[in-house]
XYZ file of C-alpha atoms in Angstrom:
443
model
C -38.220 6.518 32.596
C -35.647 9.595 32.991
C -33.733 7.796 36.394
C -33.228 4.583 38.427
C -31.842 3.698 41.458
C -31.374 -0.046 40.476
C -31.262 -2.116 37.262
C -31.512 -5.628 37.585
C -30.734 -7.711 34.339
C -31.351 -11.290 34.691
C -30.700 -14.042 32.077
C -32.658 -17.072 32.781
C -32.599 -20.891 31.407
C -35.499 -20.218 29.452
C -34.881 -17.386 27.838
C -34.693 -17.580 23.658
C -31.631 -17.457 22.286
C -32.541 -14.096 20.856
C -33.386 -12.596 23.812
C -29.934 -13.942 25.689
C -28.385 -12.212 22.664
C -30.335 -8.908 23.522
C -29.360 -9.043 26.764
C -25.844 -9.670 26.600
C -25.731 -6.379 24.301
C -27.664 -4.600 27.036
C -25.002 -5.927 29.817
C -22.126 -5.048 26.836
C -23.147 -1.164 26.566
C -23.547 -0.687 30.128
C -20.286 -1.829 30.544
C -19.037 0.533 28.140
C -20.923 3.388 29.783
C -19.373 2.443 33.059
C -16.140 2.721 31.508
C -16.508 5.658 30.034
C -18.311 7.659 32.403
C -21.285 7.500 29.700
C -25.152 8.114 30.320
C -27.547 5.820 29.002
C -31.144 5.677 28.717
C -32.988 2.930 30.070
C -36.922 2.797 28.794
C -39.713 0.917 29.692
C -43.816 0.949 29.887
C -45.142 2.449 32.768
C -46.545 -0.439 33.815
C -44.187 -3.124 32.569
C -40.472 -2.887 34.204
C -39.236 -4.742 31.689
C -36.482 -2.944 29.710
C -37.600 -2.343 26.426
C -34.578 -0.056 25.243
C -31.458 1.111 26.772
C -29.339 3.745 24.481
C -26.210 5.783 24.954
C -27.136 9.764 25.148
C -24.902 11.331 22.501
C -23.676 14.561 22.614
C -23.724 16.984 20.386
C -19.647 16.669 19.456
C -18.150 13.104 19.142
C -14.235 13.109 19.932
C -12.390 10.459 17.120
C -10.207 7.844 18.958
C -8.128 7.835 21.968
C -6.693 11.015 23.609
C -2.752 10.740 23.718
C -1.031 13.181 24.863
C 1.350 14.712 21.588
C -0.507 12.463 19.043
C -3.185 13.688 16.371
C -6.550 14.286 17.793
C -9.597 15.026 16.352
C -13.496 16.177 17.193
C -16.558 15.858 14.824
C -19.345 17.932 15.380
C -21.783 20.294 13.735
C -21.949 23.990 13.421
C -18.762 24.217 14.549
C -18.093 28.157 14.929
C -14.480 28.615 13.048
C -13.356 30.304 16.577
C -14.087 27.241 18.358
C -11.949 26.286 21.222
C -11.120 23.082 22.864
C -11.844 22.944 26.605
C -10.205 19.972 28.634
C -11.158 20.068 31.923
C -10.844 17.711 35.129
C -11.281 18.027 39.215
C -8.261 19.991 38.923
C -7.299 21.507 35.791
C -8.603 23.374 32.862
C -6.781 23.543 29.546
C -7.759 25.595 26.752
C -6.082 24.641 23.472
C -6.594 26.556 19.348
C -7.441 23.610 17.455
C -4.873 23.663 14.274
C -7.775 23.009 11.806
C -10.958 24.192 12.173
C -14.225 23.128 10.065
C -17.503 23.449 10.502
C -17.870 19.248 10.652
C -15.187 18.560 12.374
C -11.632 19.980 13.649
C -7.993 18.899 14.780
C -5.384 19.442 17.157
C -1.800 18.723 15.080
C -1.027 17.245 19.039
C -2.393 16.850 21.893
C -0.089 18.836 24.959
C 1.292 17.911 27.498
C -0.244 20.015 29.488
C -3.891 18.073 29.547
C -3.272 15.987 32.182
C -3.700 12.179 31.961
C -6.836 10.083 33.585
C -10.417 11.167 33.029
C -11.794 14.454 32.231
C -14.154 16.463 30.218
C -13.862 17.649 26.395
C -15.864 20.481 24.937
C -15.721 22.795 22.576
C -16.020 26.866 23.177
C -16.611 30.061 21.513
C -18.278 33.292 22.291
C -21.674 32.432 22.408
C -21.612 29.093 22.206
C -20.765 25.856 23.613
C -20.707 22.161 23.023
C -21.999 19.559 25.208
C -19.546 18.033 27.655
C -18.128 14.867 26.565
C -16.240 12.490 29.227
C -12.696 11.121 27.911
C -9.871 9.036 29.782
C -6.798 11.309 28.744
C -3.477 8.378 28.179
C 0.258 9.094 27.994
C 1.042 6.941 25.276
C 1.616 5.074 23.225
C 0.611 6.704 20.216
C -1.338 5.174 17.698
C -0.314 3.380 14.653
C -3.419 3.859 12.592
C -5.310 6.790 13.661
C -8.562 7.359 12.277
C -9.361 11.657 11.846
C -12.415 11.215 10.423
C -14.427 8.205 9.330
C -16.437 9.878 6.604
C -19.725 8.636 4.760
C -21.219 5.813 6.213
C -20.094 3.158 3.659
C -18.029 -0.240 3.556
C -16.182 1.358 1.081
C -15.635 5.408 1.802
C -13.481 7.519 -0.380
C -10.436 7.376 1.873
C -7.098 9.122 1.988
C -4.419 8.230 4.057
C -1.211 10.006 5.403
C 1.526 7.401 5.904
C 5.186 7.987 7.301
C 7.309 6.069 4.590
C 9.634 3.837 6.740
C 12.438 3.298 3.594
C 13.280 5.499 0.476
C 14.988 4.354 -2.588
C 18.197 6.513 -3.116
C 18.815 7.888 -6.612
C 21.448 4.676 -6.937
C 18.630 2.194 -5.813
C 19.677 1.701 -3.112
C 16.951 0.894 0.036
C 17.638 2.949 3.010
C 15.486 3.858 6.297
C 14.071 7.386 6.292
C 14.420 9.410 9.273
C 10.167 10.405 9.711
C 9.933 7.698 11.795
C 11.781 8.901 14.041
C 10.305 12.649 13.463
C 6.924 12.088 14.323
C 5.995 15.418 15.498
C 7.351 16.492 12.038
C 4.711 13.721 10.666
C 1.965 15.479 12.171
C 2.944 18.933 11.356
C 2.922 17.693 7.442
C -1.046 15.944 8.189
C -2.092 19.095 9.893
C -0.536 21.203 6.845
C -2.079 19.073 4.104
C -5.943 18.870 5.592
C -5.366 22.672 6.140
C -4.065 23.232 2.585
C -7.276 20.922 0.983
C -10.085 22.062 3.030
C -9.548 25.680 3.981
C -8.525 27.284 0.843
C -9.917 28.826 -1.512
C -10.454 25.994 -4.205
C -13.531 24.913 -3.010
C -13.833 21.675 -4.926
C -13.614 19.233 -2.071
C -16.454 21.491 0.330
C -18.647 22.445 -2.964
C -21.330 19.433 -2.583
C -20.117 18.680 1.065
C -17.400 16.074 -0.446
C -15.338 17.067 2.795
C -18.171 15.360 5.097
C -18.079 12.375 3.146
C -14.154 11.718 2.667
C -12.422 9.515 5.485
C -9.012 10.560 6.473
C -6.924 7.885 8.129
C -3.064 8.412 9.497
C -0.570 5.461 9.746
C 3.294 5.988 11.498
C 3.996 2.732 11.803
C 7.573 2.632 14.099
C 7.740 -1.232 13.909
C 8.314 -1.202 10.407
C 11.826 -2.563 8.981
C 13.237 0.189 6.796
C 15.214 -2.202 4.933
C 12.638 -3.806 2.672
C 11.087 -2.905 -0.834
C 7.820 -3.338 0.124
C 8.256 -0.902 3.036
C 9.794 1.697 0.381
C 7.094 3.845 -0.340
C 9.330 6.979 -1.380
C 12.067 7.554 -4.458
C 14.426 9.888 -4.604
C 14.945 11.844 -7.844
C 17.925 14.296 -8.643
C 18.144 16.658 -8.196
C 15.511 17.744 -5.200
C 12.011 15.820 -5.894
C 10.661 12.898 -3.940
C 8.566 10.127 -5.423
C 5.623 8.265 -4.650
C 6.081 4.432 -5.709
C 2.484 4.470 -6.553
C 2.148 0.276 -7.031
C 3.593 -0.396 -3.289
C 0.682 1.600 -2.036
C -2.202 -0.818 -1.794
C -0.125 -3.912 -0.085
C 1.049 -1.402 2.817
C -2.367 0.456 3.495
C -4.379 -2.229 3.510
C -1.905 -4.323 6.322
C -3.893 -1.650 8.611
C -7.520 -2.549 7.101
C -8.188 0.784 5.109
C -8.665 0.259 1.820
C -7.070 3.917 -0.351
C -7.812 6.318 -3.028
C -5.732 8.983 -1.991
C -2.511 8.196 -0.396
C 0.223 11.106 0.475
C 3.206 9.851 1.688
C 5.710 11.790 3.938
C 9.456 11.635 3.962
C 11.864 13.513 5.857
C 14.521 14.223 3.374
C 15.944 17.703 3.945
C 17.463 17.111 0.208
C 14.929 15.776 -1.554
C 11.946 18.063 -0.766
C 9.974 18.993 -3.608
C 6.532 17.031 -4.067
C 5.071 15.168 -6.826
C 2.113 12.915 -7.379
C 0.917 10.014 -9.662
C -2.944 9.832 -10.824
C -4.612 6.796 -9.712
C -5.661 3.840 -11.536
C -9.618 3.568 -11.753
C -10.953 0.002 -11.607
C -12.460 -0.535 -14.991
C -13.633 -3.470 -13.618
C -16.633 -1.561 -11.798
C -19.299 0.456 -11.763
C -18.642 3.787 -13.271
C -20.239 6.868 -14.091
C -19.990 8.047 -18.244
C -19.454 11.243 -19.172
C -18.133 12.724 -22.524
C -14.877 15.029 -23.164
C -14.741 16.554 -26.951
C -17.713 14.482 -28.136
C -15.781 11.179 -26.663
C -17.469 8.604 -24.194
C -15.521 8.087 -21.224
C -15.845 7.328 -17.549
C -15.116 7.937 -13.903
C -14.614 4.443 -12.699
C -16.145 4.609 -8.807
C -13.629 2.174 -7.479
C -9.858 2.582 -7.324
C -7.073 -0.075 -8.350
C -4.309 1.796 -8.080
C -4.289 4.846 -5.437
C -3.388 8.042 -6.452
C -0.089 8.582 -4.328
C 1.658 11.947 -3.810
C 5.136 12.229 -2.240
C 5.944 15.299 0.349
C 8.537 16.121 3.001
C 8.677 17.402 6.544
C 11.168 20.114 5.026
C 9.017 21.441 2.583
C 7.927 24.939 1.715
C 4.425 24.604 3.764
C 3.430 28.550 2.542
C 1.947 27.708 -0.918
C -0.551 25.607 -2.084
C 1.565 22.194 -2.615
C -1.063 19.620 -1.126
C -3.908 20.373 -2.755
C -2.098 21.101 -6.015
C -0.342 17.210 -5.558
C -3.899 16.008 -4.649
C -5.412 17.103 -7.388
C -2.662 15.057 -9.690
C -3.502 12.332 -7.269
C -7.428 12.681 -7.657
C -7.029 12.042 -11.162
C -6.664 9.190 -13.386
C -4.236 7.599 -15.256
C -5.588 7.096 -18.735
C -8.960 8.324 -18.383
C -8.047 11.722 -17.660
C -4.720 13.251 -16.360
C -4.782 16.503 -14.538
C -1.640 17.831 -15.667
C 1.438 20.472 -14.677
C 0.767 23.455 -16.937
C 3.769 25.508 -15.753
C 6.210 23.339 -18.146
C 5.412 22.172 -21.824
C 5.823 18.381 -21.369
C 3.281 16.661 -23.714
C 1.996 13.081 -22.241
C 0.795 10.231 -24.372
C -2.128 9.946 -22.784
C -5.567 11.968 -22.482
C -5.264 15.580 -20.350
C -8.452 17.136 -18.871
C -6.624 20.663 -18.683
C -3.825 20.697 -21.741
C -3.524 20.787 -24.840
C -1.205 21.203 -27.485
C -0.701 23.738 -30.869
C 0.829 22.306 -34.080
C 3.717 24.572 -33.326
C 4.641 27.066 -31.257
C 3.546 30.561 -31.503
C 0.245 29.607 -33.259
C -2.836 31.254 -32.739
C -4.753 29.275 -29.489
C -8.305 28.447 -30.251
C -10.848 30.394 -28.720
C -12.743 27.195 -27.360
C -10.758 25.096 -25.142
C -13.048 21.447 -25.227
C -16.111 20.510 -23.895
C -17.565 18.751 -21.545
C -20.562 17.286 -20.854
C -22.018 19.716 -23.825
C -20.839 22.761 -22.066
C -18.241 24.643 -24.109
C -15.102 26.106 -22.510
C -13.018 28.925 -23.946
C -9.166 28.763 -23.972
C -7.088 31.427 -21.809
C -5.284 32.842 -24.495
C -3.084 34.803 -21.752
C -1.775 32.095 -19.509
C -3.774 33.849 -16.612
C -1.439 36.632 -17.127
C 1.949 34.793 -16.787
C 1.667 34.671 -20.538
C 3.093 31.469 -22.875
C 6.867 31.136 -23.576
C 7.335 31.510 -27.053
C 8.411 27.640 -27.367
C 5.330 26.574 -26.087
C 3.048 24.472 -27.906
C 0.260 23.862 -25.014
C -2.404 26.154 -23.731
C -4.513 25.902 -21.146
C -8.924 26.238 -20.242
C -10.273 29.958 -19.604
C -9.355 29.947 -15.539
C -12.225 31.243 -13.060
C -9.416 34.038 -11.069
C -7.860 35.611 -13.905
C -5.925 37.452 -11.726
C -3.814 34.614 -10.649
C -2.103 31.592 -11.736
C -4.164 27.998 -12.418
C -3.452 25.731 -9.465
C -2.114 23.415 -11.731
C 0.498 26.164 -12.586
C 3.302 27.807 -11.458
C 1.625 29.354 -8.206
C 4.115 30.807 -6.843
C 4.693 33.551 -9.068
C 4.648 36.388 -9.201
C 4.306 35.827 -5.648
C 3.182 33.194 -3.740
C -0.656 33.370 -3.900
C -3.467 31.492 -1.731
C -5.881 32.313 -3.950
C -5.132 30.321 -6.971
C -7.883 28.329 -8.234
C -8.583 25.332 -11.078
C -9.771 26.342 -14.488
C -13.775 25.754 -15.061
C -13.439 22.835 -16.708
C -11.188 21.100 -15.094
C -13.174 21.762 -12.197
C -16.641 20.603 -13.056
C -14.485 17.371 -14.740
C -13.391 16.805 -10.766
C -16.267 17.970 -9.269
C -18.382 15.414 -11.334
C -15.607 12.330 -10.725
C -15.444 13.165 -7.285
C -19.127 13.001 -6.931
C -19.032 9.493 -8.728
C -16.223 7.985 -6.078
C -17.557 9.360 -2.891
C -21.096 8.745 -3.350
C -20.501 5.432 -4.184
């Protein structure tokens, strides 16, 4: 059946209670077609007229949550061309707006203007030579949303998620618990979530789009304005002299989940214009749980699949956006605790417990061994030239061979000699995340 001019739906006193169940869903979705301006299709044998199957008809781009004007938005899709526009169009109007992250999957606007006009319209997606289907949305002036949803990743009950929260206290270098100014800086929020999804997905370290991790990975946003900002366990942020901000790792879970996501991956945003360099704490696998072995140096260890403790990185609206600080902080974050620490290799701090990417001389000045470690019976040589920045002679640590010789690790100082985009992680330090990534997402 491809049209009707009348469907009748009927529940009668002797219907099963299976088939008043059934029809209740059928009177539920054509509600929420009706609401939504939504087709449905409505099938039946040619010469029955009873209904045996009513669906929606999906296009081929799915926008993510409500449309409010200045607040995140978001569109999933596939074969998204990277030029891809978005097209809002009503009786009236037509506003074209650059999305502020583009992937083939999926892409986002940082907010959505002011100049789409509220009440129903049309979204779609453009680019030369080619076009999405139309997709009917009721455009709403506020307010924004608390907990946003920008992608809702693999199909699970328990997706690798990461989540973007606006701290609503800091802890001053005295202790003391005050209210930080993002929540009242929203747009400052957003410019941060924008920068960070841009930063992970779109440059050139590849090791969240390698196996299609990025498809799989649900990204969640939380600016919570009812908040107190005078409470510990609203303090997600420390402040440490003389410029870095702090993620207080262990507060992570009990806030996250009092919006029903459940984290690995949680970066939290400040809006200190003092206290604006980022850092980031590895999570805490849950040894409790399935896991995935694998062995480092001839040692059995494991990526747990499940997380206890989040891996939590700290940034600030203020911050140098122009480098690669998010992905470098998740990548600390991605990590874990004791079972394998992706560490800073731009100073010489040695940590008591077990490094995927440094390691340490007798003394300084020594000769570095040629082989680095191995892993997973692959053997990886050393970089013997600190990817040209060369080792300070009081260094004791050295580093894995890195796969762009011609520019810093990520994990090191990637700034120098001048900022540079296309800094990447060292093999084996990659194939170590690629592999514990694999484990958590796909499981």
């Amino acid at each position: 059946m491809t049209n009707t001019e009348l469907l009748t739906l009927q529940f009668l006193p002797e219907d099963l209670s299976s088939v008043t169940q059934y029809k209740r869903l059928v009177a539920k979705l054509l509600a929420t077609a009706l609401a939504n301006s939504l087709e449905v299709a409505i099938t039946h044998a040619d010469s029955d007229p009873r209904i045996d199957g009513v669906l929606f008809i999906h296009g081929n781009i799915s926008p993510i949550g409500p449309a409010i004007r200045n607040d995140l938005y978001a569109i999933s899709g596939s074969n998204i061309p990277a030029s891809a526009m978005v097209v809002f169009e009503s009786d009236t109007t037509i506003v074209v707006v650059a999305p502020d992250v583009v992937r083939p999957h999926w892409l986002l606007l940082e907010q959505l203007p002011m100049s789409v006009p509220t009440g129903r319209c049309e979204v779609f997606l453009s680019a030369p030579g080619w076009m999405s289907d139309r997709v009917p949305i009721t455009v709403m002036e506020g307010p924004p949303a608390i907990a946003r949803t920008l992608y809702s990743g693999r199909p699970s009950t328990t997706p690798y998620t990461i989540v973007f929260v606006a701290s609503p206290a800091s802890e001053t270098t005295a202790g003391a618990i005050v209210t930080d100014g993002i929540l009242t800086n929203r747009a400052g929020f957003q410019d941060v979530v924008r920068h960070c999804l841009d930063n992970m997905f779109n440059e050139n370290e590849d090791v969240l789009r390698i196996d299609g991790f990025e498809r799989q990975v649900r990204l969640v946003s939380i600016f919570d304005t009812l908040q107190p900002g005078s409470i510990a366990a609203n303090t997600l942020i420390r402040q440490v002299a003389p410029d870095m901000t702090e993620a207080l790792r262990d507060r992570m879970n009990d806030f996250v989940r009092r919006y029903w996501e459940d984290p690995d991956i949680v970066f939290c945003v400040t809006d200190s214009a003092v206290y604006t360099r980022a850092t980031a704490w590895p999570s805490t696998d849950d040894n409790g749980r399935a896991s995935t072995a694998f062995a480092y140096d001839g040692v059995a260890r494991a990526h747990g699949h499940f997380t206890d403790i989040p891996g939590a990185a700290a940034l600030s609206t203020n911050m140098d956006m122009t480098g690669l600080t998010a992905i470098h902080e998740f990548l600390h974050a991605a990590s874990d605790f004791n079972n394998g620490w992706i560490d800073d290799l731009y100073v010489d701090d040695q940590r008591t417990v077990f490094c995927v990417n440094k390691k340490f001389r007798t003394t300084a000045g020594s000769t570095i061994p040629a082989n680095f470690g191995t892993y997973e019976g692959v053997q990886y040589a050393s970089d013997t030239a600190r990817d040209g920045l060369g080792y300070p002679a009081t260094w004791r640590h050295y580093q894995a061979a890195p796969r762009n010789a011609a520019v810093p690790n990520l994990m090191d100082d990637f700034w120098q000699p001048t900022t540079s985009t296309n800094c990447l992680l060292d093999g084996l330090t990659y194939e170590w995340l690629r592999d514990r990534l694999n484990a958590k997402i796909m499981r």
